């Protein structure tokens, strides 16, 4: 028993010395790196603080204004910087409005369906172009690259969609912008860097291209796939220009971003609200608070989704670019 305790204590001391040595090795600076100075620390702190202020300052003002009462907005002369009379009445009124609820559902539907279609087309196209023996891949690649620099223009695009019966239809908000050549090129560059040994081993086991894509290529490219899906989802969520072209009159089909645009441009409150106009201290909600509340509502889904994709953002984009 004594021998066991002695051996255990020796191992513990050895592990402690090893851990201390490792920590010391990590703390040793390279010979070419100068030790930090007080001025350097202060400059880094000021730079980070200024960057955070520039990023979080407008967000703080928007959120605070959305929770402010008409009196607080009136006293601030517009956007509210310091808390003064907070209320949730703005959000209750906004979410009770059928226009906003419908627009939120429309935006979610367009984002989910559009992202699924765009990712399906982009992944299949990028995988086909990444295979050196695929039929006509160089010609198709050149055509895709040309479209990045040469476009038919807005009027021909409108005439094509209108001629196909897309005016006032849901698919006109998705299909005209369903494919991004830049995203296809990023995916293709990453797929070209997939280990050839893995693909050859899968082919020796009898796997075809569909099985290789689903079981080999996609599992090894989760980072770039997640980043590309994020790009598409953000684009669909923030899109409103197609609504102005193909669906300008049917408010029941407007996405949330276009509803926000109409409220901000008109400077009015939500339809059916009890506001008596900006500047009235007896109104339940201020028009500016309603506008900022809609802005916050458009940001919430992206804030929720982004942390799950953030770890893949740098890896996916940089790896795809380097391998290309």
PDB file of C-alpha atoms in Angstrom, residues 30-295:
ATOM      1  CA  UNK A  30       9.832  34.002 -29.940  1.00  0.00           C
ATOM      2  CA  UNK A  31      13.166  35.766 -30.248  1.00  0.00           C
ATOM      3  CA  UNK A  32      11.903  38.086 -32.977  1.00  0.00           C
ATOM      4  CA  UNK A  33       8.800  39.195 -31.040  1.00  0.00           C
ATOM      5  CA  UNK A  34       9.253  42.202 -28.794  1.00  0.00           C
ATOM      6  CA  UNK A  35       7.591  42.256 -25.359  1.00  0.00           C
ATOM      7  CA  UNK A  36       4.372  44.276 -25.172  1.00  0.00           C
ATOM      8  CA  UNK A  37       4.556  47.815 -23.915  1.00  0.00           C
ATOM      9  CA  UNK A  38       2.044  49.866 -21.965  1.00  0.00           C
ATOM     10  CA  UNK A  39       1.416  52.027 -25.030  1.00  0.00           C
ATOM     11  CA  UNK A  40       0.765  48.933 -27.141  1.00  0.00           C
ATOM     12  CA  UNK A  41      -1.691  47.537 -24.607  1.00  0.00           C
ATOM     13  CA  UNK A  42      -3.469  50.885 -24.402  1.00  0.00           C
ATOM     14  CA  UNK A  43      -3.656  51.199 -28.201  1.00  0.00           C
ATOM     15  CA  UNK A  44      -5.097  47.686 -28.534  1.00  0.00           C
ATOM     16  CA  UNK A  45      -7.655  48.400 -25.832  1.00  0.00           C
ATOM     17  CA  UNK A  46      -8.717  51.668 -27.449  1.00  0.00           C
ATOM     18  CA  UNK A  47      -8.945  50.040 -30.880  1.00  0.00           C
ATOM     19  CA  UNK A  48     -11.086  47.160 -29.614  1.00  0.00           C
ATOM     20  CA  UNK A  49     -13.237  49.530 -27.563  1.00  0.00           C
ATOM     21  CA  UNK A  50     -13.783  51.842 -30.515  1.00  0.00           C
ATOM     22  CA  UNK A  51     -14.659  48.932 -32.791  1.00  0.00           C
ATOM     23  CA  UNK A  52     -17.180  47.574 -30.284  1.00  0.00           C
ATOM     24  CA  UNK A  53     -18.680  51.028 -29.856  1.00  0.00           C
ATOM     25  CA  UNK A  54     -19.109  51.454 -33.609  1.00  0.00           C
ATOM     26  CA  UNK A  55     -20.752  48.015 -33.908  1.00  0.00           C
ATOM     27  CA  UNK A  56     -22.837  47.872 -30.738  1.00  0.00           C
ATOM     28  CA  UNK A  57     -23.703  51.581 -30.474  1.00  0.00           C
ATOM     29  CA  UNK A  58     -26.272  51.702 -33.296  1.00  0.00           C
ATOM     30  CA  UNK A  59     -27.701  48.348 -32.188  1.00  0.00           C
ATOM     31  CA  UNK A  60     -28.117  49.664 -28.641  1.00  0.00           C
ATOM     32  CA  UNK A  61     -29.903  52.796 -29.901  1.00  0.00           C
ATOM     33  CA  UNK A  62     -32.250  50.789 -32.152  1.00  0.00           C
ATOM     34  CA  UNK A  63     -33.214  48.320 -29.412  1.00  0.00           C
ATOM     35  CA  UNK A  64     -33.628  51.046 -26.790  1.00  0.00           C
ATOM     36  CA  UNK A  65     -35.775  53.194 -29.084  1.00  0.00           C
ATOM     37  CA  UNK A  66     -38.001  50.218 -29.863  1.00  0.00           C
ATOM     38  CA  UNK A  67     -38.711  49.796 -26.124  1.00  0.00           C
ATOM     39  CA  UNK A  68     -39.230  53.521 -25.437  1.00  0.00           C
ATOM     40  CA  UNK A  69     -42.516  55.285 -24.782  1.00  0.00           C
ATOM     41  CA  UNK A  70     -43.747  58.158 -26.994  1.00  0.00           C
ATOM     42  CA  UNK A  71     -42.816  60.610 -24.244  1.00  0.00           C
ATOM     43  CA  UNK A  72     -39.230  59.313 -24.133  1.00  0.00           C
ATOM     44  CA  UNK A  73     -38.941  59.532 -27.914  1.00  0.00           C
ATOM     45  CA  UNK A  74     -40.387  63.049 -27.790  1.00  0.00           C
ATOM     46  CA  UNK A  75     -37.946  64.186 -25.104  1.00  0.00           C
ATOM     47  CA  UNK A  76     -34.984  62.670 -26.979  1.00  0.00           C
ATOM     48  CA  UNK A  77     -36.062  64.347 -30.203  1.00  0.00           C
ATOM     49  CA  UNK A  78     -35.875  61.058 -32.098  1.00  0.00           C
ATOM     50  CA  UNK A  79     -33.608  58.124 -31.367  1.00  0.00           C
ATOM     51  CA  UNK A  80     -33.208  57.325 -27.664  1.00  0.00           C
ATOM     52  CA  UNK A  81     -29.694  56.876 -26.288  1.00  0.00           C
ATOM     53  CA  UNK A  82     -30.379  56.480 -22.532  1.00  0.00           C
ATOM     54  CA  UNK A  83     -33.232  54.458 -20.966  1.00  0.00           C
ATOM     55  CA  UNK A  84     -36.204  56.678 -20.196  1.00  0.00           C
ATOM     56  CA  UNK A  85     -39.648  55.153 -19.803  1.00  0.00           C
ATOM     57  CA  UNK A  86     -39.358  51.640 -21.247  1.00  0.00           C
ATOM     58  CA  UNK A  87     -42.383  49.676 -22.412  1.00  0.00           C
ATOM     59  CA  UNK A  88     -43.191  46.516 -24.384  1.00  0.00           C
ATOM     60  CA  UNK A  89     -46.381  47.956 -25.856  1.00  0.00           C
ATOM     61  CA  UNK A  90     -44.639  48.535 -29.184  1.00  0.00           C
ATOM     62  CA  UNK A  91     -43.855  44.839 -29.625  1.00  0.00           C
ATOM     63  CA  UNK A  92     -47.317  43.787 -28.494  1.00  0.00           C
ATOM     64  CA  UNK A  93     -48.926  46.083 -31.027  1.00  0.00           C
ATOM     65  CA  UNK A  94     -46.515  45.066 -33.789  1.00  0.00           C
ATOM     66  CA  UNK A  95     -46.966  41.320 -33.273  1.00  0.00           C
ATOM     67  CA  UNK A  96     -50.728  41.713 -33.053  1.00  0.00           C
ATOM     68  CA  UNK A  97     -50.793  43.330 -36.492  1.00  0.00           C
ATOM     69  CA  UNK A  98     -51.715  40.753 -39.188  1.00  0.00           C
ATOM     70  CA  UNK A  99     -49.485  42.449 -41.770  1.00  0.00           C
ATOM     71  CA  UNK A 100     -46.358  41.906 -39.697  1.00  0.00           C
ATOM     72  CA  UNK A 101     -47.253  38.329 -38.772  1.00  0.00           C
ATOM     73  CA  UNK A 102     -47.918  37.438 -42.389  1.00  0.00           C
ATOM     74  CA  UNK A 103     -44.740  39.182 -43.538  1.00  0.00           C
ATOM     75  CA  UNK A 104     -42.701  37.273 -40.950  1.00  0.00           C
ATOM     76  CA  UNK A 105     -44.066  33.944 -42.160  1.00  0.00           C
ATOM     77  CA  UNK A 106     -43.468  34.944 -45.786  1.00  0.00           C
ATOM     78  CA  UNK A 107     -39.854  35.878 -45.044  1.00  0.00           C
ATOM     79  CA  UNK A 108     -39.238  32.622 -43.187  1.00  0.00           C
ATOM     80  CA  UNK A 109     -40.774  30.590 -46.016  1.00  0.00           C
ATOM     81  CA  UNK A 110     -38.819  32.389 -48.732  1.00  0.00           C
ATOM     82  CA  UNK A 111     -35.584  32.005 -46.763  1.00  0.00           C
ATOM     83  CA  UNK A 112     -36.001  28.288 -46.057  1.00  0.00           C
ATOM     84  CA  UNK A 113     -37.258  27.279 -49.519  1.00  0.00           C
ATOM     85  CA  UNK A 114     -34.869  29.593 -51.366  1.00  0.00           C
ATOM     86  CA  UNK A 115     -31.844  28.439 -49.389  1.00  0.00           C
ATOM     87  CA  UNK A 116     -32.736  24.786 -50.003  1.00  0.00           C
ATOM     88  CA  UNK A 117     -33.102  25.345 -53.766  1.00  0.00           C
ATOM     89  CA  UNK A 118     -29.947  27.446 -54.017  1.00  0.00           C
ATOM     90  CA  UNK A 119     -27.836  24.979 -52.050  1.00  0.00           C
ATOM     91  CA  UNK A 120     -29.091  22.025 -54.074  1.00  0.00           C
ATOM     92  CA  UNK A 121     -28.273  23.683 -57.394  1.00  0.00           C
ATOM     93  CA  UNK A 122     -24.943  25.112 -56.189  1.00  0.00           C
ATOM     94  CA  UNK A 123     -23.688  21.869 -54.641  1.00  0.00           C
ATOM     95  CA  UNK A 124     -24.585  19.778 -57.695  1.00  0.00           C
ATOM     96  CA  UNK A 125     -23.109  22.308 -60.111  1.00  0.00           C
ATOM     97  CA  UNK A 126     -19.922  22.756 -58.060  1.00  0.00           C
ATOM     98  CA  UNK A 127     -19.380  19.013 -57.716  1.00  0.00           C
ATOM     99  CA  UNK A 128     -19.864  18.441 -61.437  1.00  0.00           C
ATOM    100  CA  UNK A 129     -17.431  21.240 -62.297  1.00  0.00           C
ATOM    101  CA  UNK A 130     -14.867  19.929 -59.813  1.00  0.00           C
ATOM    102  CA  UNK A 131     -14.569  16.556 -61.574  1.00  0.00           C
ATOM    103  CA  UNK A 132     -11.873  16.860 -64.264  1.00  0.00           C
ATOM    104  CA  UNK A 133     -13.449  14.201 -66.513  1.00  0.00           C
ATOM    105  CA  UNK A 134     -17.001  15.551 -66.431  1.00  0.00           C
ATOM    106  CA  UNK A 135     -18.550  16.308 -69.818  1.00  0.00           C
ATOM    107  CA  UNK A 136     -18.187  19.934 -70.906  1.00  0.00           C
ATOM    108  CA  UNK A 137     -17.155  21.198 -67.476  1.00  0.00           C
ATOM    109  CA  UNK A 138     -14.688  23.757 -68.868  1.00  0.00           C
ATOM    110  CA  UNK A 139     -17.251  25.240 -71.248  1.00  0.00           C
ATOM    111  CA  UNK A 140     -19.903  25.459 -68.515  1.00  0.00           C
ATOM    112  CA  UNK A 141     -17.356  26.990 -66.126  1.00  0.00           C
ATOM    113  CA  UNK A 142     -16.476  29.681 -68.658  1.00  0.00           C
ATOM    114  CA  UNK A 143     -20.164  30.468 -69.189  1.00  0.00           C
ATOM    115  CA  UNK A 144     -20.695  30.862 -65.447  1.00  0.00           C
ATOM    116  CA  UNK A 145     -17.678  33.129 -65.084  1.00  0.00           C
ATOM    117  CA  UNK A 146     -18.879  35.324 -67.969  1.00  0.00           C
ATOM    118  CA  UNK A 147     -22.210  35.882 -66.199  1.00  0.00           C
ATOM    119  CA  UNK A 148     -20.327  37.357 -63.245  1.00  0.00           C
ATOM    120  CA  UNK A 149     -19.162  40.270 -65.397  1.00  0.00           C
ATOM    121  CA  UNK A 150     -21.808  40.494 -68.137  1.00  0.00           C
ATOM    122  CA  UNK A 151     -25.493  40.792 -67.280  1.00  0.00           C
ATOM    123  CA  UNK A 152     -28.582  41.209 -69.414  1.00  0.00           C
ATOM    124  CA  UNK A 153     -29.842  44.044 -67.246  1.00  0.00           C
ATOM    125  CA  UNK A 154     -32.904  44.755 -65.175  1.00  0.00           C
ATOM    126  CA  UNK A 155     -35.460  45.246 -67.955  1.00  0.00           C
ATOM    127  CA  UNK A 156     -34.667  41.985 -69.807  1.00  0.00           C
ATOM    128  CA  UNK A 157     -34.816  40.098 -66.497  1.00  0.00           C
ATOM    129  CA  UNK A 158     -38.213  41.597 -65.741  1.00  0.00           C
ATOM    130  CA  UNK A 159     -39.494  40.771 -69.228  1.00  0.00           C
ATOM    131  CA  UNK A 160     -38.325  37.159 -68.923  1.00  0.00           C
ATOM    132  CA  UNK A 161     -39.932  36.626 -65.511  1.00  0.00           C
ATOM    133  CA  UNK A 162     -43.109  38.399 -66.611  1.00  0.00           C
ATOM    134  CA  UNK A 163     -43.219  36.393 -69.842  1.00  0.00           C
ATOM    135  CA  UNK A 164     -42.999  33.162 -67.844  1.00  0.00           C
ATOM    136  CA  UNK A 165     -45.961  34.234 -65.722  1.00  0.00           C
ATOM    137  CA  UNK A 166     -43.980  35.106 -62.641  1.00  0.00           C
ATOM    138  CA  UNK A 167     -45.509  38.514 -61.950  1.00  0.00           C
ATOM    139  CA  UNK A 168     -47.304  38.279 -58.617  1.00  0.00           C
ATOM    140  CA  UNK A 169     -46.106  34.690 -58.014  1.00  0.00           C
ATOM    141  CA  UNK A 170     -44.059  33.378 -55.103  1.00  0.00           C
ATOM    142  CA  UNK A 171     -41.376  31.800 -57.269  1.00  0.00           C
ATOM    143  CA  UNK A 172     -40.482  35.206 -58.721  1.00  0.00           C
ATOM    144  CA  UNK A 173     -39.010  36.083 -55.314  1.00  0.00           C
ATOM    145  CA  UNK A 174     -36.712  33.031 -55.330  1.00  0.00           C
ATOM    146  CA  UNK A 175     -35.731  31.698 -58.749  1.00  0.00           C
ATOM    147  CA  UNK A 176     -34.345  34.902 -60.369  1.00  0.00           C
ATOM    148  CA  UNK A 177     -31.672  35.073 -57.656  1.00  0.00           C
ATOM    149  CA  UNK A 178     -31.399  31.387 -56.804  1.00  0.00           C
ATOM    150  CA  UNK A 179     -27.819  30.851 -57.993  1.00  0.00           C
ATOM    151  CA  UNK A 180     -24.662  32.759 -57.100  1.00  0.00           C
ATOM    152  CA  UNK A 181     -21.681  32.015 -59.336  1.00  0.00           C
ATOM    153  CA  UNK A 182     -19.295  33.193 -56.625  1.00  0.00           C
ATOM    154  CA  UNK A 183     -20.657  30.604 -54.184  1.00  0.00           C
ATOM    155  CA  UNK A 184     -20.403  27.899 -56.855  1.00  0.00           C
ATOM    156  CA  UNK A 185     -16.750  28.763 -57.451  1.00  0.00           C
ATOM    157  CA  UNK A 186     -16.000  28.642 -53.720  1.00  0.00           C
ATOM    158  CA  UNK A 187     -17.658  25.226 -53.419  1.00  0.00           C
ATOM    159  CA  UNK A 188     -15.880  23.973 -56.541  1.00  0.00           C
ATOM    160  CA  UNK A 189     -12.481  25.061 -55.203  1.00  0.00           C
ATOM    161  CA  UNK A 190     -13.128  23.205 -51.967  1.00  0.00           C
ATOM    162  CA  UNK A 191     -14.390  20.059 -53.698  1.00  0.00           C
ATOM    163  CA  UNK A 192     -11.288  19.985 -55.870  1.00  0.00           C
ATOM    164  CA  UNK A 193      -9.204  19.780 -52.708  1.00  0.00           C
ATOM    165  CA  UNK A 194     -11.032  16.713 -51.413  1.00  0.00           C
ATOM    166  CA  UNK A 195      -8.636  13.831 -50.884  1.00  0.00           C
ATOM    167  CA  UNK A 196      -8.310  11.822 -54.095  1.00  0.00           C
ATOM    168  CA  UNK A 197      -7.539   8.722 -52.028  1.00  0.00           C
ATOM    169  CA  UNK A 198     -10.945   8.878 -50.373  1.00  0.00           C
ATOM    170  CA  UNK A 199     -12.724   9.205 -53.721  1.00  0.00           C
ATOM    171  CA  UNK A 200     -10.679   6.378 -55.270  1.00  0.00           C
ATOM    172  CA  UNK A 201     -11.387   4.147 -52.293  1.00  0.00           C
ATOM    173  CA  UNK A 202     -15.111   4.857 -52.596  1.00  0.00           C
ATOM    174  CA  UNK A 203     -15.034   4.035 -56.305  1.00  0.00           C
ATOM    175  CA  UNK A 204     -13.229   0.775 -55.602  1.00  0.00           C
ATOM    176  CA  UNK A 205     -16.049  -0.112 -53.204  1.00  0.00           C
ATOM    177  CA  UNK A 206     -18.531   0.419 -56.020  1.00  0.00           C
ATOM    178  CA  UNK A 207     -19.807   3.886 -55.089  1.00  0.00           C
ATOM    179  CA  UNK A 208     -21.140   6.127 -57.831  1.00  0.00           C
ATOM    180  CA  UNK A 209     -21.015   9.902 -58.064  1.00  0.00           C
ATOM    181  CA  UNK A 210     -24.176  10.384 -55.990  1.00  0.00           C
ATOM    182  CA  UNK A 211     -22.832   8.167 -53.216  1.00  0.00           C
ATOM    183  CA  UNK A 212     -19.427   9.862 -53.332  1.00  0.00           C
ATOM    184  CA  UNK A 213     -21.041  13.294 -53.113  1.00  0.00           C
ATOM    185  CA  UNK A 214     -23.305  12.376 -50.195  1.00  0.00           C
ATOM    186  CA  UNK A 215     -20.938  10.114 -48.252  1.00  0.00           C
ATOM    187  CA  UNK A 216     -17.472  11.518 -48.974  1.00  0.00           C
ATOM    188  CA  UNK A 217     -17.484  15.064 -50.340  1.00  0.00           C
ATOM    189  CA  UNK A 218     -20.254  16.682 -48.280  1.00  0.00           C
ATOM    190  CA  UNK A 219     -19.175  15.234 -44.892  1.00  0.00           C
ATOM    191  CA  UNK A 220     -15.644  16.526 -45.458  1.00  0.00           C
ATOM    192  CA  UNK A 221     -16.850  19.995 -46.488  1.00  0.00           C
ATOM    193  CA  UNK A 222     -19.277  20.915 -43.740  1.00  0.00           C
ATOM    194  CA  UNK A 223     -17.555  24.232 -43.108  1.00  0.00           C
ATOM    195  CA  UNK A 224     -17.861  25.623 -46.623  1.00  0.00           C
ATOM    196  CA  UNK A 225     -21.385  24.198 -46.954  1.00  0.00           C
ATOM    197  CA  UNK A 226     -22.510  25.939 -43.763  1.00  0.00           C
ATOM    198  CA  UNK A 227     -20.948  29.242 -44.818  1.00  0.00           C
ATOM    199  CA  UNK A 228     -22.526  29.090 -48.281  1.00  0.00           C
ATOM    200  CA  UNK A 229     -25.920  28.289 -46.780  1.00  0.00           C
ATOM    201  CA  UNK A 230     -25.503  31.287 -44.460  1.00  0.00           C
ATOM    202  CA  UNK A 231     -24.730  33.561 -47.414  1.00  0.00           C
ATOM    203  CA  UNK A 232     -27.822  32.398 -49.272  1.00  0.00           C
ATOM    204  CA  UNK A 233     -30.069  32.612 -46.197  1.00  0.00           C
ATOM    205  CA  UNK A 234     -28.945  36.155 -45.360  1.00  0.00           C
ATOM    206  CA  UNK A 235     -29.472  37.201 -48.971  1.00  0.00           C
ATOM    207  CA  UNK A 236     -33.028  35.840 -49.063  1.00  0.00           C
ATOM    208  CA  UNK A 237     -33.875  37.230 -45.633  1.00  0.00           C
ATOM    209  CA  UNK A 238     -32.702  40.741 -46.521  1.00  0.00           C
ATOM    210  CA  UNK A 239     -34.110  40.755 -50.059  1.00  0.00           C
ATOM    211  CA  UNK A 240     -36.832  43.240 -50.945  1.00  0.00           C
ATOM    212  CA  UNK A 241     -35.945  44.427 -54.453  1.00  0.00           C
ATOM    213  CA  UNK A 242     -37.637  41.501 -56.187  1.00  0.00           C
ATOM    214  CA  UNK A 243     -40.819  42.378 -54.314  1.00  0.00           C
ATOM    215  CA  UNK A 244     -40.709  45.886 -55.762  1.00  0.00           C
ATOM    216  CA  UNK A 245     -40.419  44.399 -59.270  1.00  0.00           C
ATOM    217  CA  UNK A 246     -42.778  41.438 -59.246  1.00  0.00           C
ATOM    218  CA  UNK A 247     -45.150  41.953 -56.319  1.00  0.00           C
ATOM    219  CA  UNK A 248     -45.562  45.674 -55.554  1.00  0.00           C
ATOM    220  CA  UNK A 249     -49.314  45.759 -54.838  1.00  0.00           C
ATOM    221  CA  UNK A 250     -50.235  42.511 -53.020  1.00  0.00           C
ATOM    222  CA  UNK A 251     -49.380  43.336 -49.391  1.00  0.00           C
ATOM    223  CA  UNK A 252     -50.353  39.832 -48.239  1.00  0.00           C
ATOM    224  CA  UNK A 253     -47.305  38.470 -50.070  1.00  0.00           C
ATOM    225  CA  UNK A 254     -44.806  41.058 -48.873  1.00  0.00           C
ATOM    226  CA  UNK A 255     -41.816  39.810 -46.841  1.00  0.00           C
ATOM    227  CA  UNK A 256     -40.793  41.495 -43.629  1.00  0.00           C
ATOM    228  CA  UNK A 257     -38.024  43.573 -45.190  1.00  0.00           C
ATOM    229  CA  UNK A 258     -40.414  45.216 -47.650  1.00  0.00           C
ATOM    230  CA  UNK A 259     -42.882  45.936 -44.866  1.00  0.00           C
ATOM    231  CA  UNK A 260     -40.043  47.602 -42.974  1.00  0.00           C
ATOM    232  CA  UNK A 261     -39.158  49.628 -46.057  1.00  0.00           C
ATOM    233  CA  UNK A 262     -42.707  50.906 -46.471  1.00  0.00           C
ATOM    234  CA  UNK A 263     -42.976  51.890 -42.808  1.00  0.00           C
ATOM    235  CA  UNK A 264     -39.648  53.705 -42.799  1.00  0.00           C
ATOM    236  CA  UNK A 265     -40.304  55.556 -46.067  1.00  0.00           C
ATOM    237  CA  UNK A 266     -43.829  56.582 -45.104  1.00  0.00           C
ATOM    238  CA  UNK A 267     -42.921  57.442 -41.507  1.00  0.00           C
ATOM    239  CA  UNK A 268     -46.273  56.113 -40.279  1.00  0.00           C
ATOM    240  CA  UNK A 269     -47.266  53.598 -37.662  1.00  0.00           C
ATOM    241  CA  UNK A 270     -48.745  50.213 -38.306  1.00  0.00           C
ATOM    242  CA  UNK A 271     -52.154  50.036 -39.944  1.00  0.00           C
ATOM    243  CA  UNK A 272     -54.929  50.170 -37.390  1.00  0.00           C
ATOM    244  CA  UNK A 273     -52.738  51.540 -34.586  1.00  0.00           C
ATOM    245  CA  UNK A 274     -54.122  54.001 -32.055  1.00  0.00           C
ATOM    246  CA  UNK A 275     -51.303  56.514 -32.503  1.00  0.00           C
ATOM    247  CA  UNK A 276     -52.280  60.107 -32.962  1.00  0.00           C
ATOM    248  CA  UNK A 277     -49.009  60.932 -34.715  1.00  0.00           C
ATOM    249  CA  UNK A 278     -45.399  61.541 -33.793  1.00  0.00           C
ATOM    250  CA  UNK A 279     -44.944  63.954 -30.951  1.00  0.00           C
ATOM    251  CA  UNK A 280     -48.068  63.029 -29.032  1.00  0.00           C
ATOM    252  CA  UNK A 281     -47.283  62.117 -25.450  1.00  0.00           C
ATOM    253  CA  UNK A 282     -50.684  60.393 -25.020  1.00  0.00           C
ATOM    254  CA  UNK A 283     -50.200  57.844 -27.813  1.00  0.00           C
ATOM    255  CA  UNK A 284     -49.498  54.283 -26.751  1.00  0.00           C
ATOM    256  CA  UNK A 285     -46.596  53.852 -29.188  1.00  0.00           C
ATOM    257  CA  UNK A 286     -44.477  56.211 -31.245  1.00  0.00           C
ATOM    258  CA  UNK A 287     -44.130  55.624 -35.003  1.00  0.00           C
ATOM    259  CA  UNK A 288     -40.342  55.712 -34.639  1.00  0.00           C
ATOM    260  CA  UNK A 289     -40.509  53.014 -31.949  1.00  0.00           C
ATOM    261  CA  UNK A 290     -42.595  50.854 -34.278  1.00  0.00           C
ATOM    262  CA  UNK A 291     -40.057  51.273 -37.055  1.00  0.00           C
ATOM    263  CA  UNK A 292     -37.185  50.325 -34.767  1.00  0.00           C
ATOM    264  CA  UNK A 293     -39.159  47.347 -33.446  1.00  0.00           C
ATOM    265  CA  UNK A 294     -39.575  46.029 -36.988  1.00  0.00           C
ATOM    266  CA  UNK A 295     -35.816  46.487 -37.482  1.00  0.00           C
TER     267      UNK A 295
END
